[in-house]
Coordinates of C-alpha atoms and ligand atoms in Angstrom, one line a residue:
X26 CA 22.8 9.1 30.3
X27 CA 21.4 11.2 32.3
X28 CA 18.4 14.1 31.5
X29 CA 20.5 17.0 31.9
X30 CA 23.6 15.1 30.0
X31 CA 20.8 14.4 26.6
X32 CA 19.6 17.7 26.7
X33 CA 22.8 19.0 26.5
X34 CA 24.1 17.0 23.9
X35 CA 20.4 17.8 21.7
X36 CA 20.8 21.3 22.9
X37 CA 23.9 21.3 20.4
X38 CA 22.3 19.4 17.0
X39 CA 18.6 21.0 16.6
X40 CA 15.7 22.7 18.1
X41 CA 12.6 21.5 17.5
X42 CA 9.1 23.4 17.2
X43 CA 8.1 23.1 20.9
X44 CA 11.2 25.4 21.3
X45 CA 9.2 28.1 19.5
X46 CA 11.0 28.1 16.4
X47 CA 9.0 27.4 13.1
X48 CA 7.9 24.3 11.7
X49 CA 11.2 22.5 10.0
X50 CA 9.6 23.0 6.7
X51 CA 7.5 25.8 5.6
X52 CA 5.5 24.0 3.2
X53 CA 4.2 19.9 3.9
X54 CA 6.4 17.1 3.1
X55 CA 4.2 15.0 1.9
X56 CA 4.7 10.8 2.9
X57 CA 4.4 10.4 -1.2
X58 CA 3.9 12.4 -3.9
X59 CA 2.1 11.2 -7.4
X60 CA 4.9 10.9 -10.0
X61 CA 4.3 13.9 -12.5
X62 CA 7.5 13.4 -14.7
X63 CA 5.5 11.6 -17.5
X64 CA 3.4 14.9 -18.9
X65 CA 4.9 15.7 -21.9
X66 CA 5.1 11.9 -22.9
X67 CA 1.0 11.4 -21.8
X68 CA 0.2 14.8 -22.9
X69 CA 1.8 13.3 -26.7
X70 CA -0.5 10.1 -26.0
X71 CA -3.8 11.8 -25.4
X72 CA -3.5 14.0 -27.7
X73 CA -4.2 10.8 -29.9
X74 CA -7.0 9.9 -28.0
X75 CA -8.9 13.3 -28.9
X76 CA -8.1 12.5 -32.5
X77 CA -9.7 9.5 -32.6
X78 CA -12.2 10.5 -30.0
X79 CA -11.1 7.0 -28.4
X80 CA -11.7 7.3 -24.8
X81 CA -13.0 4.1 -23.3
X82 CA -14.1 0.9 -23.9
X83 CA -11.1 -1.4 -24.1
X84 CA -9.2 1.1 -26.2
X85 CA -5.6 0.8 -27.8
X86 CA -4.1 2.4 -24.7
X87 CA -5.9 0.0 -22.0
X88 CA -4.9 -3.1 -24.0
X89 CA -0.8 -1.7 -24.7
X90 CA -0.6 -1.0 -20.8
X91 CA -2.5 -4.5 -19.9
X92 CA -0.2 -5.8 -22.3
X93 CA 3.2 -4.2 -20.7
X94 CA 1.7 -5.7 -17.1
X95 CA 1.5 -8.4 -17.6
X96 CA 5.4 -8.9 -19.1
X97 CA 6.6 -6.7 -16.4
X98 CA 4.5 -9.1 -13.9
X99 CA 5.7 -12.3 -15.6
X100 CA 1.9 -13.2 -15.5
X101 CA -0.4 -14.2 -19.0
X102 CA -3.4 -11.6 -18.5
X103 CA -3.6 -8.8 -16.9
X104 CA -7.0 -7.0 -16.8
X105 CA -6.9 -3.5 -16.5
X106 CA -9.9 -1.9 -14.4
X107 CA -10.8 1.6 -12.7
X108 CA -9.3 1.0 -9.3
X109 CA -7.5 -1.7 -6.8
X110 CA -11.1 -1.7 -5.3
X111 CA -13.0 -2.9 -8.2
X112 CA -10.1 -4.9 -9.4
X113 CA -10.8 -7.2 -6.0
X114 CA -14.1 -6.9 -6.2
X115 CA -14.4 -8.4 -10.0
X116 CA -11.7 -11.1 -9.3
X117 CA -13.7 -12.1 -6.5
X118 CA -17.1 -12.2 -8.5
X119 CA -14.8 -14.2 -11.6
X120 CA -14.0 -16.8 -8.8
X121 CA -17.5 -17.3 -7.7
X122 CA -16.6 -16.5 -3.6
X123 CA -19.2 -16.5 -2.0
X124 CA -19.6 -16.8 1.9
X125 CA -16.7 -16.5 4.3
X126 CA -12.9 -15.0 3.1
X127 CA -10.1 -14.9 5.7
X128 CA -7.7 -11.9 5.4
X129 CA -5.5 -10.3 7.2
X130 CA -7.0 -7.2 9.6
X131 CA -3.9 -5.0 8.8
X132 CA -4.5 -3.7 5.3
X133 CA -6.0 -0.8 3.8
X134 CA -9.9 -0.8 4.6
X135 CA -10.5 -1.5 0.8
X136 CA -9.6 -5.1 1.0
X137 CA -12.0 -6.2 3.5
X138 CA -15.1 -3.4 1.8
X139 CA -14.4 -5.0 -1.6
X140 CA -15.4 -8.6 0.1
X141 CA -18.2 -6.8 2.0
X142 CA -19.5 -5.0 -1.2
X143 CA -20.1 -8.4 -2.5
X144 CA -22.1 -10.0 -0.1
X145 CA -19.3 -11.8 1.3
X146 CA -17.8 -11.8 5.3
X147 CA -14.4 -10.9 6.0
X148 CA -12.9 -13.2 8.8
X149 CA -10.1 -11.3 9.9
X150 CA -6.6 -13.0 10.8
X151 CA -3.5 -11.6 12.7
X152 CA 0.2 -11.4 10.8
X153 CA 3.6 -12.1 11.2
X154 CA 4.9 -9.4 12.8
X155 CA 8.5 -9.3 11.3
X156 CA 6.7 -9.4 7.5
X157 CA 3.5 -7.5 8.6
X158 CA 1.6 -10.3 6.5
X159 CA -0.9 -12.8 7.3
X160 CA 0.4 -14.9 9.8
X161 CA -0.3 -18.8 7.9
X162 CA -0.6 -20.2 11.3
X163 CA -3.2 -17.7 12.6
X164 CA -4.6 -17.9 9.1
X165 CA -5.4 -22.0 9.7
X166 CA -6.4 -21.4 13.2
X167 CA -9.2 -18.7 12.5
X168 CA -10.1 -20.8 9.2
X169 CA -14.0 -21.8 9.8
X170 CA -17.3 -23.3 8.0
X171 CA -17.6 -21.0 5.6
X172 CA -14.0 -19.5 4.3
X173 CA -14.4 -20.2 0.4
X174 CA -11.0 -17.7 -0.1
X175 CA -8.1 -16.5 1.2
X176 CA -7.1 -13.4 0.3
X177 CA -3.9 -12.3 1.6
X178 CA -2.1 -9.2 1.1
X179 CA 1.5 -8.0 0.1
X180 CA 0.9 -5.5 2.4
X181 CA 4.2 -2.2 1.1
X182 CA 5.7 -4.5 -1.2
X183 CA 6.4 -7.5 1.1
X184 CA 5.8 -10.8 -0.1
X185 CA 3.4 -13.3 1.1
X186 CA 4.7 -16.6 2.9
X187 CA 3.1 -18.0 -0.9
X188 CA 4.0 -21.7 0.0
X189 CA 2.1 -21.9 3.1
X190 CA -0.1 -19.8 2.0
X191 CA -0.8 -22.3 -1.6
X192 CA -0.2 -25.5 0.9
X193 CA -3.3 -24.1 2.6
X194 CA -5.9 -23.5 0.1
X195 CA -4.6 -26.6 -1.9
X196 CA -5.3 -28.7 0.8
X197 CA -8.9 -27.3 1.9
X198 CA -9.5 -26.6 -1.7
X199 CA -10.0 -23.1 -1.0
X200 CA -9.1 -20.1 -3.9
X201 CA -6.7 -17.9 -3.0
X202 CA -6.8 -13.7 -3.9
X203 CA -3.7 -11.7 -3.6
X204 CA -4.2 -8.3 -2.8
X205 CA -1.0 -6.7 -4.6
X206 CA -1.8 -3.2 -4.5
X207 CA 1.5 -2.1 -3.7
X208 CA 3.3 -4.6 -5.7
X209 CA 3.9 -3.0 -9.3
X210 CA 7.9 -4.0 -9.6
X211 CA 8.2 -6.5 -6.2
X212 CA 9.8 -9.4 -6.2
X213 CA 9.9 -12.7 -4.0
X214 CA 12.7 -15.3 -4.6
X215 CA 13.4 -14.3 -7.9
X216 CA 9.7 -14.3 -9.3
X217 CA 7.7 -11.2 -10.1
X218 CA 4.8 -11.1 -7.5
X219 CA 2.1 -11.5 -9.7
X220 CA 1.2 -15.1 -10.6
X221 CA 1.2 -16.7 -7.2
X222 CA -2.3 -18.1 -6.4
X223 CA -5.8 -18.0 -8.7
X224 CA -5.7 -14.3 -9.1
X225 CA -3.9 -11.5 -7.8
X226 CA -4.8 -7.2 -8.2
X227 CA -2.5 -4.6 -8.2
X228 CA -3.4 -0.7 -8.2
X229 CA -2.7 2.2 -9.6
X230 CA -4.3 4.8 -7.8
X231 CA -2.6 8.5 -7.5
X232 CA -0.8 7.9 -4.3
X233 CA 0.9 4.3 -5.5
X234 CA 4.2 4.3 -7.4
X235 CA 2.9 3.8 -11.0
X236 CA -0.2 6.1 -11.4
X237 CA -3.1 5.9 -13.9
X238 CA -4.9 8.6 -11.7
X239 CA -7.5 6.4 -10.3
X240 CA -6.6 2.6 -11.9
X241 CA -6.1 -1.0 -10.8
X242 CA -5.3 -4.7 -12.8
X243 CA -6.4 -8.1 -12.0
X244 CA -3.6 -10.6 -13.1
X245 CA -4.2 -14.1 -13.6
X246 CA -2.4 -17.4 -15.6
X247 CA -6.0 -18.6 -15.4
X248 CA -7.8 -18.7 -18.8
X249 CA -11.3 -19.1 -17.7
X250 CA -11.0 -16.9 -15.1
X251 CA -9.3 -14.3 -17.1
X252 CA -12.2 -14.2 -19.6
X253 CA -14.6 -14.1 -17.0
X254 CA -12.9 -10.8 -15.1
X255 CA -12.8 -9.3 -18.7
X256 CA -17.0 -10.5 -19.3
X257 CA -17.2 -8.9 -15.8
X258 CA -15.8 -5.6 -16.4
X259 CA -17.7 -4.7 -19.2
X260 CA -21.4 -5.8 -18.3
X261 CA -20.9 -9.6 -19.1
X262 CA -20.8 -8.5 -23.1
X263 CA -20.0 -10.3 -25.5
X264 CA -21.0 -9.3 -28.5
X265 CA -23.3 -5.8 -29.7
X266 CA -26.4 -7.8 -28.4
X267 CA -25.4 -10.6 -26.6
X268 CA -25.3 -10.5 -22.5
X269 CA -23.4 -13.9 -20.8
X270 CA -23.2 -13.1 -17.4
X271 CA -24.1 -10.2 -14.6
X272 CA -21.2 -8.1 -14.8
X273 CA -20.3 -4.0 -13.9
X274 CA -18.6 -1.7 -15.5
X275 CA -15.3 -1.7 -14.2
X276 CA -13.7 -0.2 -16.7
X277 CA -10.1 1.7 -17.7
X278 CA -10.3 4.6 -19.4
X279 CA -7.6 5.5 -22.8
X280 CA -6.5 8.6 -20.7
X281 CA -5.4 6.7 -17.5
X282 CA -4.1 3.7 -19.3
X283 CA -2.0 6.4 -21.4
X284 CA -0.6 7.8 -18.1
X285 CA 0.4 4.6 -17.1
X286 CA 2.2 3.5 -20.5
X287 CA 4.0 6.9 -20.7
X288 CA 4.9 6.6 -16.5
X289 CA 6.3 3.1 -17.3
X290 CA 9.5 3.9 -19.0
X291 CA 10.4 5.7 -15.6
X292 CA 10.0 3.0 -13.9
X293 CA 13.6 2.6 -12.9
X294 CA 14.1 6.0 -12.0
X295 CA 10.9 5.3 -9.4
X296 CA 12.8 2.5 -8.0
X297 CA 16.4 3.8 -8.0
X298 CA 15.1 7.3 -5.9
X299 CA 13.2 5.5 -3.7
X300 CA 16.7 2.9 -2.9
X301 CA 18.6 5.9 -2.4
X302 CA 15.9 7.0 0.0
X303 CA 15.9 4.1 2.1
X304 CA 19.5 3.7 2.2
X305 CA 19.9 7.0 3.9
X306 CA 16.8 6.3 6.2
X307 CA 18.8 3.2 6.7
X308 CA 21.8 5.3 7.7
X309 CA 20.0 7.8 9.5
X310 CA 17.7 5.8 11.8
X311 CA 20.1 3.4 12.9
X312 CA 20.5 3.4 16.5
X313 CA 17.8 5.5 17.4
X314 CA 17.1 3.1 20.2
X315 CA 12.9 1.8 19.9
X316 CA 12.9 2.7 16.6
X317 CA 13.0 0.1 13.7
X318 CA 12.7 0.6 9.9
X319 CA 10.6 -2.3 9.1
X320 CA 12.5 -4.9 6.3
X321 CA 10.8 -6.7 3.6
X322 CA 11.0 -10.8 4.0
X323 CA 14.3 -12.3 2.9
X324 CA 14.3 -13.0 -0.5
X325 CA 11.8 -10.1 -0.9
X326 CA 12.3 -7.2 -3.3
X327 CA 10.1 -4.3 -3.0
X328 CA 9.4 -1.2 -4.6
X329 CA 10.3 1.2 -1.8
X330 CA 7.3 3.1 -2.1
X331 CA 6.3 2.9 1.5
X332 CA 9.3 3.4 4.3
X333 CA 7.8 1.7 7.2
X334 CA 9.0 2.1 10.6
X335 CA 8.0 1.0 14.3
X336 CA 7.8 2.6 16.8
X337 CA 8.6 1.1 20.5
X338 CA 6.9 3.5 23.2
X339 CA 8.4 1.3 25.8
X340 CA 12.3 1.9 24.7
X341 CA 11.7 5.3 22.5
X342 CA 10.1 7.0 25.3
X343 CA 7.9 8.7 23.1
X344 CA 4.4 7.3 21.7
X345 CA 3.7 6.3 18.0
X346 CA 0.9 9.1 17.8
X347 CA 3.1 11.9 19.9
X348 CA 5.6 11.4 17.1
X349 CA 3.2 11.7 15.1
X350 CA 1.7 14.8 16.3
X351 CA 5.5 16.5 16.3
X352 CA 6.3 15.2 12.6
X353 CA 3.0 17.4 11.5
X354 CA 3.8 20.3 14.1
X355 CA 7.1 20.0 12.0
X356 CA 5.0 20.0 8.6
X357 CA 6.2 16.6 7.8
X358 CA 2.7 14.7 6.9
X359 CA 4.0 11.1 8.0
X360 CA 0.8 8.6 8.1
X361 CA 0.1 5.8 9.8
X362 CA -1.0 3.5 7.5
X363 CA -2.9 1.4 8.7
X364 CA -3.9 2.4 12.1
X365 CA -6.7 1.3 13.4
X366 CA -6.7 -2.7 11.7
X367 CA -9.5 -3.3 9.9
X368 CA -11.4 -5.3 12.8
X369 CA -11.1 -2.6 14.8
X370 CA -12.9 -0.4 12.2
X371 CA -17.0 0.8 12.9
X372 CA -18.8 -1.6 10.3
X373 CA -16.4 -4.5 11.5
X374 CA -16.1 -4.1 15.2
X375 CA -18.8 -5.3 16.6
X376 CA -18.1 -8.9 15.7
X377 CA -14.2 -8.3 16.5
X378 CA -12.3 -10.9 18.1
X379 CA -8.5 -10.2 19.9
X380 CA -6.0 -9.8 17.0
X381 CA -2.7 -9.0 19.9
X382 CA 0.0 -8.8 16.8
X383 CA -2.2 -6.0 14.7
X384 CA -3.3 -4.1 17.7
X385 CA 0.0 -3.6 18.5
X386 CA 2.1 -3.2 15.2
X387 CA -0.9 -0.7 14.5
X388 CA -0.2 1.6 17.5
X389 CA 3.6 1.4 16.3
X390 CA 3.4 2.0 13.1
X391 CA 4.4 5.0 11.0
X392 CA 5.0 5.7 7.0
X393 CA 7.7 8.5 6.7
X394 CA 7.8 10.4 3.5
X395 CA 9.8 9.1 0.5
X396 CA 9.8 9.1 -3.3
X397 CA 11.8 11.1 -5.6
X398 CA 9.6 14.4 -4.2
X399 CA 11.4 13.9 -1.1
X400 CA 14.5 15.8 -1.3
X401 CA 17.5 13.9 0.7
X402 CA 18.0 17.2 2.5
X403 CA 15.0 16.7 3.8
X404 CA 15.4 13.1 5.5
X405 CA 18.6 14.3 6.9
X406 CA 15.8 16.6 8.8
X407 CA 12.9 14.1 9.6
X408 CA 15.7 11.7 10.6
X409 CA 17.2 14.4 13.3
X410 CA 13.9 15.3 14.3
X411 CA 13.0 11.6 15.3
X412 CA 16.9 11.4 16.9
X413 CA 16.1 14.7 18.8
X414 CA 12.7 13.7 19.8
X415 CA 14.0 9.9 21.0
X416 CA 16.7 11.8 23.6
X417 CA 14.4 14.6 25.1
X418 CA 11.5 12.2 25.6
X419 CA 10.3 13.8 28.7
X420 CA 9.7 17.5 26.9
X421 CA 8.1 16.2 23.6
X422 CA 5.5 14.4 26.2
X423 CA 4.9 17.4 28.0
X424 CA 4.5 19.3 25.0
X425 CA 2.1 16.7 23.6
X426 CA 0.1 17.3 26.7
X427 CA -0.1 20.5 26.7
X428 CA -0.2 21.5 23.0
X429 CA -3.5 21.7 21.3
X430 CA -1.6 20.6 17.9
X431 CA -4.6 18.6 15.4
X432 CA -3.8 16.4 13.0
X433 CA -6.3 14.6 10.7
Ligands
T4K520 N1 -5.5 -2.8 -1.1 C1 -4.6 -2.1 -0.5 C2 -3.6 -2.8 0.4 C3 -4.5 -0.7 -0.6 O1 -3.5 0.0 0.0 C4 -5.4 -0.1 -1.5 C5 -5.4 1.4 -1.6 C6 -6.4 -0.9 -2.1 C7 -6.4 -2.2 -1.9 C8 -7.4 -0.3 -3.0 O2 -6.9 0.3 -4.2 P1 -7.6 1.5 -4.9 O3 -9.1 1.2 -5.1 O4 -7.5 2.8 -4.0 O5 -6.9 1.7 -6.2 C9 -4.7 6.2 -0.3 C10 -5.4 5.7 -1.5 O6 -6.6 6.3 -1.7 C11 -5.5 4.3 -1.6 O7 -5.4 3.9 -3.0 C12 -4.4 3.5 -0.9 N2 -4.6 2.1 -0.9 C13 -4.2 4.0 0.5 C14 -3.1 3.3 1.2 O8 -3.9 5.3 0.5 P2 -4.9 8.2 1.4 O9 -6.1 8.6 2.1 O10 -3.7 7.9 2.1 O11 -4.6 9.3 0.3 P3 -4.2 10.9 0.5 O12 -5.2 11.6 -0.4 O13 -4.2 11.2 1.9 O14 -2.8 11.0 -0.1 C15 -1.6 10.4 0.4 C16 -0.4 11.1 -0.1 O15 -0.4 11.0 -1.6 C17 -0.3 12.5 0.3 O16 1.0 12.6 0.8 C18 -0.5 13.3 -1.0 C19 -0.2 12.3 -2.1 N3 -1.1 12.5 -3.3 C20 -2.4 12.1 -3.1 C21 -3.3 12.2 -4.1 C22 -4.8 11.8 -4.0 C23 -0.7 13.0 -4.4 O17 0.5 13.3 -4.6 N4 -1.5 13.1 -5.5 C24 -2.8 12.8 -5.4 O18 -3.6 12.9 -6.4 O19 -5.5 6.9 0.5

């Protein structure tokens, strides 16, 4: 088709903001949005708390919501902590890694920090780039003298290649971590994610599906090691007096573990708004030629809480980042998680070797907004924004060049 022809035929659908008309939306549309439905059922909880004056310390509420986890999870213990962060962090310590642990570069900068904090040295490994999780093969070739864990990640929801990934650390003897952090209600082959490997986290920050504010669980069918994360969270007590081990305070408190045991009952509402999202993405983006809504692995069943697409410069016409300057001029506040890879990253770069899959997926990628915040009407908009930009290529770029639009 020719220019003039696409112009014509865009001409007709929408204008966009370098046109001069407004921003699509007046006010952001946010990629996510914390779920606030549960108030008046954790407003009824906490209210409790201040009778009892109950607030921390392995309270009634921490141990109901470890307890609902870990059946939802289909894993023994779940420990409940204060974030994703620490929840890595203390499994890690409960494990006794020390030295070397391979992960994938292409995860939030958390996972590889967490390692860091404790003394230990990521060795960062490339993914598959149809799953956007460590790749098993790059995984074995970058393993080294040292590596005393793997500690993959189910990076939005998308399962692990778990029996390579077990094959691997069964037959170097190696522990293996999964960082689930997106995983509350994902699936892979008909088994919750959850009790694949020594020890897995997931988290419950604001910005994840199920919320406890700030809030993250390590999950383990481990004993020993389950009793160790719980010494480990609270100071290595065991008793009044008594002291067993170095330990933190990693602590939930009764007020976030009430927002996540009265956020849980909505659980399917979660899932069902984000399916109806992505079915419509689905709908929507098909055909835009260069760009692809990324799928979770066969046999994978996510959450939904992250709608990932890619975005092919080369066929699109139009950069990752120029999008993703005209979604923001638009008021649309997609993200690109996660953009630069970890190894690419200031207090990791400087040993940084060539990771070609997650260089490249991370100038591609981009996180359009979803969630049951995201009105449909809306996507209909994103969607023809991204069909609009796609077909007059040539005057998005020029406007991207000439526009001093910021975005953080
Ligand atoms: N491993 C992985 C793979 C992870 O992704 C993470 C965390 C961790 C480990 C560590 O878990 P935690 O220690 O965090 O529990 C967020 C989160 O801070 C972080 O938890 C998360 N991953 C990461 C992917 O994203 P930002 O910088 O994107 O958040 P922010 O403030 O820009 O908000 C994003 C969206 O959420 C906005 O659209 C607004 C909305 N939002 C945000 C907040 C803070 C709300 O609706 N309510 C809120 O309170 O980092």
């Amino acid at each position: 088709m020719h220019g003039a022809d696409k112009k014509r035929m865009y001409d007709a659908r929408m204008s966009l903001v370098l046109d001069g008309r407004p921003p699509a939306f007046s006010k952001p549309v946010q990629v996510s949005r914390s779920w606030n439905k549960a108030r008046e059922r954790f407003l009824e909880l906490v209210n409790g708390s201040f009778d009892t004056s109950l607030f921390t310390n392995d309270g009634p509420f921490v141990r109901q919501f470890e307890e609902r986890i870990a059946a939802l999870h289909d894993v023994q213990h779940c420990i409940a902590v204060h974030s994703g962060t620490t929840a890595l962090q203390i499994a890690l310590k409960a494990m006794r890694i020390e030295g070397k642990i391979l992960m994938p570069s292409f995860t939030f900068i958390g996972t590889a920090h967490a390692a860091t904090w404790i003394g230990c040295t990521p060795i960062f490994c490339d993914i598959d780039p149809r799953t956007l999780t460590m790749d098993p093969q790059d995984a074995l070739r970058r393993m080294e003298q040292g590596v005393t864990c793997i500690l993959p990640v189910n990076l939005f929801g998308h399962s692990c290649d778990f029996a390579r990934i077990e094959q691997i650390s069964q037959t170097l003897h190696i522990r293996t971590l999964y960082d689930s952090a997106h995983c509350i209600g994902c699936s892979s082959n008909g088994h919750m994610i959850g009790a694949q490997g020594d020890m897995q986290i997931l988290s419950f920050h604001a910005t994840k599906m199920l919320h406890t504010f700030e809030g993250g669980a390590i999950l383990t069918n481990d004993d020993a090691l389950a009793h160790e994360a719980r010494l480990i969270r609270n100071y290595g007590f065991t008793g009044y007096e008594q002291v067993e081990r170095l330990g933190t305070n990693g602590k939930m408190t009764e007020l976030s573990a009430a927002h996540g045991l009265a956020s849980l009952p909505d659980l399917p509402d979660m899932l069902e708004a984000n399916h109806v999202r992505r079915t419509l993405y689905e709908k929507l983006l098909k055909n835009i030629p260069g760009i692809t809504l990324v799928e979770p692995p066969t046999g994978s069943r996510t959450n939904g809480h992250y709608l990932v697409v890619c975005v092919d410069e080369d066929v699109y016409g139009i950069s990752r980042d120029t999008l993703y300057r005209l979604l923001w001029a638009e008021n649309i506040h997609a993200r690109r998680y996660f953009a630069p890879g970890c190894h690419a990253l200031a207090p990791y770069s400087r040993d940084a070797h060539a990771l070609p899959v997650t260089e490249r997926i991370s100038r591609q990628i981009l996180c359009l907004p979803t969630g049951i915040h995201t009105d449909i009407s809306s996507i209909a908009t994103i969607c023809g924004i991204i069909r609009e930009a796609g077909c007059r290529a040539e005057n998005v770029n020029a406007w991207a060049m000439a526009s001093q639009a910021v975005v953080v």
